[in-house]
Coordinates of C-alpha atoms and ligand atoms in Angstrom, one line a residue:
M17 CA 0.1 0.1 0.1
E18 CA 1.3 4.1 -1.2
S19 CA -0.6 6.5 -0.2
F20 CA 0.4 9.2 -1.8
A21 CA -0.2 12.4 0.4
I22 CA 3.3 15.1 1.4
S23 CA 2.9 17.1 3.9
L24 CA -0.1 19.2 5.1
V25 CA 0.1 22.8 5.0
C26 CA -1.1 25.7 6.2
D27 CA -4.3 27.8 4.7
A28 CA -2.4 30.9 6.2
C29 CA 1.1 31.1 6.2
H30 CA 1.6 28.2 3.9
R31 CA 4.7 26.7 5.4
E32 CA 5.0 23.4 5.6
V33 CA 4.8 20.5 8.6
S34 CA 5.3 16.7 8.8
L35 CA 2.2 15.0 8.1
R36 CA 4.2 11.8 10.5
E37 CA 3.4 13.8 13.8
P38 CA -0.5 14.3 16.0
I39 CA -0.2 18.4 15.0
T40 CA -3.5 19.9 14.9
T41 CA -3.6 23.5 13.7
C42 CA -0.4 25.3 11.9
P43 CA 2.8 25.3 14.9
Y44 CA 3.6 28.6 13.7
C45 CA 0.5 31.0 13.1
G46 CA -2.8 28.7 14.1
G47 CA -3.9 28.9 10.9
L48 CA -5.8 25.5 9.8
L49 CA -3.7 22.9 7.8
E50 CA -4.6 20.8 4.8
V51 CA -3.4 17.3 3.7
Q52 CA -1.6 17.9 0.3
Y53 CA -0.7 14.7 -2.3
D54 CA 1.4 14.3 -5.1
Y55 CA -1.0 13.8 -8.1
A56 CA 1.4 13.8 -10.7
A57 CA 2.7 10.3 -8.8
M58 CA -1.3 8.9 -8.1
K59 CA -2.8 10.2 -11.9
R60 CA 0.1 7.2 -13.0
H61 CA -0.5 5.0 -10.7
M62 CA -4.3 5.4 -11.0
K63 CA -6.0 2.3 -12.9
Q64 CA -9.3 2.8 -11.6
V65 CA -10.9 5.8 -8.4
A66 CA -11.1 2.8 -6.0
S67 CA -7.9 1.8 -4.7
V68 CA -8.8 -1.4 -3.0
P69 CA -11.9 -2.5 -5.2
K70 CA -13.8 -5.4 -3.1
L71 CA -13.9 -3.1 0.3
R72 CA -17.2 -0.9 0.2
S73 CA -16.3 1.1 2.7
I74 CA -14.1 4.5 2.9
W75 CA -10.7 1.9 2.8
R76 CA -11.9 1.1 -0.4
Y77 CA -9.7 4.8 -1.4
R78 CA -6.8 4.6 0.6
D79 CA -4.7 5.8 -1.9
F80 CA -6.4 9.0 -1.6
L81 CA -6.4 8.9 1.6
P82 CA -3.3 10.3 4.4
P83 CA -1.0 7.0 5.5
V84 CA -1.9 4.4 7.9
A85 CA -0.8 1.6 8.3
D86 CA -2.9 -1.9 8.3
E87 CA -2.8 -2.6 11.6
S88 CA -3.5 0.2 13.3
I89 CA -6.9 0.8 11.6
V90 CA -10.6 1.0 13.2
T91 CA -13.1 0.4 10.4
L92 CA -17.1 -1.1 11.8
G93 CA -18.1 -1.1 7.2
E94 CA -18.4 2.9 7.5
G95 CA -18.7 4.1 3.9
G96 CA -20.5 2.6 1.1
T97 CA -23.5 3.8 1.6
P98 CA -26.5 3.8 -1.1
L99 CA -27.8 6.5 -3.2
V100 CA -31.7 6.1 -2.7
R101 CA -32.9 7.9 -6.0
S102 CA -35.9 10.0 -5.7
Q103 CA -39.4 8.2 -6.1
H104 CA -41.9 11.4 -5.4
L105 CA -40.4 14.7 -4.0
G106 CA -38.1 15.3 -7.3
K107 CA -41.3 15.3 -9.4
K108 CA -43.3 17.2 -7.6
I109 CA -40.5 19.9 -8.0
G110 CA -39.2 19.7 -11.3
V111 CA -35.9 18.1 -11.2
P112 CA -36.0 14.0 -11.6
H113 CA -32.7 14.0 -10.8
L114 CA -33.2 13.7 -7.3
Y115 CA -31.5 11.9 -4.8
F116 CA -30.8 11.2 -1.4
K117 CA -27.0 10.0 -0.3
N118 CA -28.4 7.5 3.0
D119 CA -25.1 8.2 5.9
A120 CA -28.0 7.5 8.0
M121 CA -26.5 3.5 7.2
M122 CA -24.1 4.1 9.1
P123 CA -22.1 2.2 12.1
T124 CA -23.4 4.8 14.6
G125 CA -26.1 6.8 12.8
S126 CA -24.8 9.6 11.3
F127 CA -21.4 10.4 8.4
K128 CA -19.0 11.3 11.4
D129 CA -17.9 7.6 10.9
R130 CA -16.1 8.2 8.2
G131 CA -14.2 11.1 9.5
F132 CA -13.6 9.0 12.9
S133 CA -12.3 5.5 11.4
L134 CA -9.8 7.4 9.7
A135 CA -8.6 10.4 12.1
V136 CA -8.6 7.4 14.8
S137 CA -6.4 4.9 13.1
Y138 CA -4.0 7.7 12.1
A139 CA -3.9 8.5 15.7
R140 CA -2.8 5.2 16.4
D141 CA -1.0 5.1 13.8
L142 CA 1.4 8.0 15.4
K143 CA 1.2 6.4 18.6
V144 CA -1.2 8.5 20.6
K145 CA -3.3 7.6 23.9
R146 CA -5.9 9.6 23.9
G147 CA -7.5 12.8 22.0
F148 CA -10.7 15.3 22.9
T149 CA -13.3 16.3 20.7
Y150 CA -16.8 18.5 21.5
S151 CA -19.4 17.7 19.6
S152 CA -23.5 18.8 19.0
G153 CA -24.3 15.3 19.3
N154 CA -22.9 13.3 16.4
A155 CA -19.6 13.5 16.2
G156 CA -18.9 12.3 20.1
A157 CA -21.3 9.2 19.6
S158 CA -19.0 8.7 17.1
F159 CA -15.5 9.4 18.1
S160 CA -16.9 6.7 21.3
A161 CA -17.5 4.1 19.2
Y162 CA -13.9 4.2 17.4
S163 CA -12.1 4.7 20.6
A164 CA -13.9 1.6 22.4
R165 CA -12.8 -0.2 19.4
S166 CA -9.5 0.3 19.8
G167 CA -8.4 0.8 23.3
F168 CA -7.9 4.6 22.3
Q169 CA -9.0 7.1 25.7
A170 CA -11.9 9.6 24.3
L171 CA -12.9 12.3 26.3
V172 CA -16.1 14.0 24.7
C173 CA -18.0 17.6 25.4
V174 CA -21.6 17.1 24.2
E175 CA -23.8 20.7 23.5
Y176 CA -26.2 20.8 26.2
V177 CA -28.7 21.3 22.8
A178 CA -27.8 17.3 21.8
S179 CA -30.8 15.2 22.4
E180 CA -30.8 12.4 25.2
T181 CA -30.1 9.8 23.1
K182 CA -26.8 11.3 21.9
K183 CA -25.8 11.9 25.0
A184 CA -26.9 8.4 25.9
M185 CA -24.8 6.9 23.5
I186 CA -21.2 8.5 23.8
N187 CA -21.7 7.5 27.2
L188 CA -23.2 3.6 25.8
Y189 CA -19.7 3.4 23.7
G190 CA -17.4 4.5 27.2
A191 CA -16.0 7.5 26.2
K192 CA -15.3 10.1 29.1
V193 CA -18.4 12.8 28.6
A194 CA -19.3 15.7 29.9
V195 CA -22.4 17.8 29.2
L196 CA -20.9 21.6 27.2
E197 CA -22.9 24.7 28.3
F198 CA -22.6 27.9 26.5
D199 CA -24.7 30.7 25.3
K200 CA -22.2 32.2 22.3
F201 CA -19.8 29.6 20.4
E202 CA -17.3 31.9 20.2
E203 CA -17.0 30.9 23.6
I204 CA -16.2 26.6 22.4
S205 CA -14.4 28.3 19.5
T206 CA -12.0 30.3 21.8
M207 CA -12.0 27.6 24.4
L208 CA -10.6 25.9 21.6
E209 CA -8.1 27.2 20.2
R210 CA -6.5 27.7 23.9
A211 CA -6.8 23.9 24.5
T212 CA -4.4 23.2 21.2
K213 CA -1.8 26.1 22.8
E214 CA -1.4 25.3 25.8
L215 CA -2.8 22.0 26.9
G216 CA -1.2 19.7 23.1
L217 CA -3.8 16.8 23.4
Y218 CA -4.5 15.8 20.6
Q219 CA -8.5 17.3 19.3
F220 CA -10.9 15.8 17.4
V221 CA -12.7 18.4 16.3
N222 CA -13.1 19.7 12.6
F223 CA -10.5 21.9 11.2
I224 CA -8.5 22.2 13.8
N225 CA -8.0 17.8 13.3
P226 CA -6.0 18.0 9.9
I227 CA -7.3 14.8 9.3
R228 CA -10.7 13.9 10.1
H229 CA -12.4 16.0 6.8
E230 CA -10.4 14.1 4.2
A231 CA -12.8 11.2 4.6
M232 CA -15.3 12.9 3.6
K233 CA -14.1 13.3 0.7
T234 CA -15.0 9.0 -0.3
Y235 CA -18.7 10.3 0.1
A236 CA -17.6 12.7 -2.8
Y237 CA -15.8 9.1 -5.6
E238 CA -18.9 6.9 -3.7
I239 CA -21.2 9.4 -5.5
Y240 CA -19.0 9.4 -8.4
E241 CA -18.5 5.4 -9.0
E242 CA -22.4 4.9 -9.1
L243 CA -23.6 7.7 -11.1
G244 CA -20.9 7.5 -13.4
S245 CA -20.1 11.3 -13.1
V246 CA -20.2 13.8 -10.6
P247 CA -23.7 15.5 -10.0
D248 CA -24.3 18.5 -11.1
A249 CA -25.4 20.2 -7.6
M250 CA -24.5 18.6 -4.0
F251 CA -26.8 20.1 -0.3
H252 CA -24.5 19.7 2.2
P253 CA -26.6 20.5 5.7
V254 CA -23.5 22.6 7.3
G255 CA -21.7 22.6 11.0
T256 CA -18.2 23.5 11.1
G257 CA -18.7 22.3 6.8
G258 CA -16.1 19.3 7.4
G259 CA -18.3 16.9 4.9
L260 CA -19.0 19.8 2.8
W261 CA -15.2 20.8 2.3
G262 CA -14.2 17.3 1.8
A263 CA -16.5 16.7 -0.9
Y264 CA -15.4 19.4 -2.6
K265 CA -12.0 18.4 -2.5
G266 CA -12.8 15.0 -3.1
Y267 CA -14.2 16.1 -6.5
R268 CA -11.5 18.5 -7.6
E269 CA -9.3 15.5 -6.6
L270 CA -11.1 14.2 -9.2
E271 CA -10.9 16.9 -11.8
T272 CA -6.7 17.4 -11.2
L273 CA -6.4 13.7 -12.5
G274 CA -8.7 14.0 -15.3
V275 CA -11.6 11.8 -13.9
T276 CA -14.3 14.1 -14.7
D277 CA -14.5 18.2 -16.2
R278 CA -15.8 19.7 -13.4
V279 CA -17.0 19.8 -10.1
P280 CA -20.3 20.1 -8.4
R281 CA -22.6 23.2 -7.3
M282 CA -21.8 23.1 -3.6
F283 CA -25.3 24.3 -1.6
A284 CA -24.6 24.3 2.3
V285 CA -27.7 24.2 5.0
Q286 CA -28.1 26.0 7.7
P287 CA -31.3 26.3 9.6
A288 CA -32.0 30.8 8.9
V289 CA -32.4 31.0 12.6
T290 CA -28.4 30.5 12.4
A291 CA -27.4 30.9 8.6
H292 CA -24.1 33.1 8.9
F293 CA -22.9 31.3 6.0
R294 CA -26.0 33.2 4.4
E295 CA -25.7 36.7 5.3
A296 CA -21.9 36.3 4.2
F297 CA -22.9 35.0 0.5
Q298 CA -25.9 37.6 0.1
K299 CA -23.2 40.3 0.6
G300 CA -20.3 38.1 -1.0
L301 CA -17.7 37.9 2.1
H302 CA -15.2 35.5 2.0
E303 CA -15.6 34.9 5.9
A304 CA -18.6 35.0 7.7
G305 CA -19.5 36.6 11.5
A306 CA -22.1 35.5 14.4
Y307 CA -25.5 35.8 13.3
G308 CA -28.7 34.5 15.1
D309 CA -28.9 31.9 17.9
P310 CA -28.3 28.0 17.4
K311 CA -31.2 27.5 20.5
K312 CA -34.3 28.8 18.2
T313 CA -33.8 25.5 16.2
I314 CA -34.5 21.8 16.0
A315 CA -32.0 21.1 13.2
Q316 CA -28.7 20.7 16.5
S317 CA -26.1 18.6 14.2
I318 CA -26.2 22.2 12.5
A319 CA -26.9 25.1 14.7
A320 CA -24.1 27.5 16.0
D321 CA -24.0 31.4 15.5
S322 CA -20.6 31.9 14.3
P323 CA -18.4 29.4 12.2
L324 CA -14.8 28.0 13.2
Q325 CA -11.7 30.9 11.6
G326 CA -14.0 32.6 9.8
G327 CA -15.5 29.4 7.8
K328 CA -13.2 30.6 4.6
R329 CA -12.6 26.9 3.2
I330 CA -16.9 26.6 3.0
L331 CA -16.7 30.1 1.3
K332 CA -14.6 29.4 -1.0
A333 CA -16.2 26.7 -1.9
V334 CA -19.4 27.5 -2.7
Y335 CA -18.3 30.6 -4.6
D336 CA -15.8 28.5 -6.0
S337 CA -18.2 25.7 -7.8
N338 CA -20.8 28.6 -8.1
G339 CA -23.1 27.3 -5.6
A340 CA -24.8 29.1 -2.6
A341 CA -25.4 29.1 0.9
L342 CA -28.7 29.0 2.2
G343 CA -31.0 29.4 5.1
V344 CA -34.2 26.9 5.7
S345 CA -36.8 27.6 8.2
E346 CA -37.8 25.2 11.0
E347 CA -41.1 24.8 9.4
E348 CA -39.1 24.3 6.5
I349 CA -37.4 21.2 8.1
L350 CA -40.6 19.7 9.9
E351 CA -42.1 19.7 6.3
A352 CA -38.5 18.2 4.7
M353 CA -38.2 15.2 7.6
R354 CA -42.4 13.6 6.2
D355 CA -41.3 13.9 3.0
L356 CA -37.7 12.2 3.3
A357 CA -40.0 9.9 5.3
R358 CA -42.7 9.1 1.8
E359 CA -39.1 8.0 -0.1
G360 CA -38.2 5.3 3.1
I361 CA -35.5 7.7 5.4
A362 CA -36.2 8.6 8.2
G363 CA -33.1 11.8 8.3
E364 CA -32.4 13.9 11.4
P365 CA -34.0 17.8 11.2
A366 CA -29.8 18.6 10.5
S367 CA -30.6 15.7 7.2
A368 CA -34.1 17.0 6.3
A369 CA -32.4 21.0 6.0
S370 CA -30.6 19.6 2.6
V371 CA -34.4 18.2 1.4
A372 CA -36.0 21.7 2.2
A373 CA -32.4 23.7 0.9
A374 CA -33.5 21.6 -2.2
K375 CA -37.0 22.1 -2.6
Q376 CA -36.5 25.8 -2.4
A377 CA -33.1 26.4 -4.8
A378 CA -36.0 24.1 -7.6
R379 CA -38.4 27.2 -6.4
Q380 CA -35.7 29.8 -7.1
G381 CA -34.5 28.0 -10.4
L382 CA -31.4 27.5 -9.4
I383 CA -31.6 24.0 -10.0
G384 CA -34.1 21.8 -12.8
E385 CA -35.6 18.8 -14.8
K386 CA -31.8 18.7 -15.9
D387 CA -29.6 18.7 -12.9
V388 CA -28.6 15.0 -10.9
V389 CA -29.2 16.9 -8.0
V390 CA -27.9 14.9 -4.6
C391 CA -28.4 15.4 -1.3
V392 CA -26.2 15.0 1.2
I393 CA -28.9 12.4 4.1
T394 CA -26.2 13.2 7.2
G395 CA -27.3 11.6 9.9
S396 CA -30.9 9.3 11.3
G397 CA -34.0 10.7 13.0
L398 CA -33.7 7.6 15.6
K399 CA -31.1 9.5 17.2
Q400 CA -33.4 12.6 18.1
P401 CA -37.0 10.9 18.9
A402 CA -38.5 14.3 20.0
A403 CA -37.6 15.9 16.3
V404 CA -39.9 12.9 14.3
E405 CA -42.9 12.9 16.6
M406 CA -43.0 17.0 16.0
A407 CA -42.6 16.3 12.4
A408 CA -45.2 13.0 12.8
G409 CA -47.2 13.0 15.8
L410 CA -48.4 9.6 17.8
P411 CA -51.1 7.4 16.3
K412 CA -54.4 8.3 16.6
E413 CA -56.2 6.0 17.8
T414 CA -55.9 3.8 20.1
I415 CA -57.8 0.2 20.7
H416 CA -58.3 -2.3 22.7
A417 CA -57.0 -6.1 21.3
D418 CA -60.3 -7.4 20.9
F419 CA -61.4 -8.7 17.0
E420 CA -64.5 -6.2 17.0
S421 CA -62.1 -3.4 17.7
L422 CA -60.0 -4.4 15.2
K423 CA -63.1 -5.1 12.5
R424 CA -64.2 -1.4 13.3
L425 CA -60.7 -0.2 12.9
I426 CA -60.4 -2.1 8.9
E427 CA -63.8 -0.6 8.2
R428 CA -63.2 2.8 9.1
S429 CA -59.7 2.9 7.5
V430 CA -60.2 1.4 3.8
Ligands
LIG514 C1 -22.0 16.6 12.1 C2 -23.4 16.9 11.0 C3 -23.5 17.9 10.1 C4 -22.9 18.9 9.6 O1 -21.3 18.5 9.7 P1 -20.3 19.3 9.0 O2 -19.1 18.5 8.8 O3 -19.6 19.9 10.8 O4 -20.6 20.3 9.1 C5 -24.4 17.9 9.7 N1 -26.0 16.4 9.7 C6 -25.3 15.5 11.0 C7 -26.6 14.5 11.4 C8 -24.1 15.6 11.6 O5 -24.1 14.8 12.4

């Protein structure tokens, strides 16, 4: 096995640092680091996008990922999720080539498993024994599961707004966990920045950890392999933006390698009540500031009033791909949960936000009849049962278990 990764490069000062040390942000200036690869060599060696074709997990694309020795890999079969074609909604909104990338079907129920399988494996390979992440809920569960499997010591701070189920799952898998209280997301950013500088504990927060989002490239490759081409538009629920940025990087790589000659338009989706990317996008800005109140949305996994380090990567992906940043209302999210359920998929509110945004984009003429459009379904509705109940309500009828009651029910129902 070969890896074509060369080093980490800083977004801000452009200096290079070694990939063989557990580094988080740039040791010179604190900027975000990005893995860079030798694409010329990759192009010479590449026969197909899949490097281990017999695998159905993210490790199928091992050549596109940072180096990890076989014995360090921690895997639960994450990745290889279905790309489900819409039967109803697409036709209804005039986007007949609408698909759902169903990452709710992951080992711990969210797309976070791609990132944690890679990041925990990579950390073990570098002989790191313990680490920390802050989480809106799903990252904590994923980190806890992969750490449990590999004997890694995980410490998680989970936002108090996360559902009780998400909090309990982190506990169930065995990580050390504390509930995190805060008024503004900025407090969390500052806390994380100081922890990086002063404590030296290896971190797994998206972007502060430069490895996690590399694994998100794999859903771009999976979609490409399944469709035989890249889609025209992708709708991503965005929290930190690790998913959107990773997928965008994946598509750019396919372009660099000559596999495709274009990338999809990237749509960043947030709840309207915390839509800092939409605010920046509408003003043509390349950096986003604080906006809104995360307590006002049910889309817990994408509720933040400001991004890490201005969210420059996310806005760059949106502008460079000719996409957009959109905000969706709470009503639109609940309606999209029902739309998605009619397709046979129960997503959590954050996932349904991508569907709500695709509906909005169709109304605005941003996508249409000819476009191949993919909504990323990032997490399962099972983890946020109260939101499922809000979207659908509980059954209205109750009957006693006797034949007459059943007969009356059947007669009323048909
Ligand atoms: C974490 C998460 C997101 C947001 O992902 P980012 O990579 O932080 O942008 C969206 N949906 C669900 C269900 C999540 O768990």
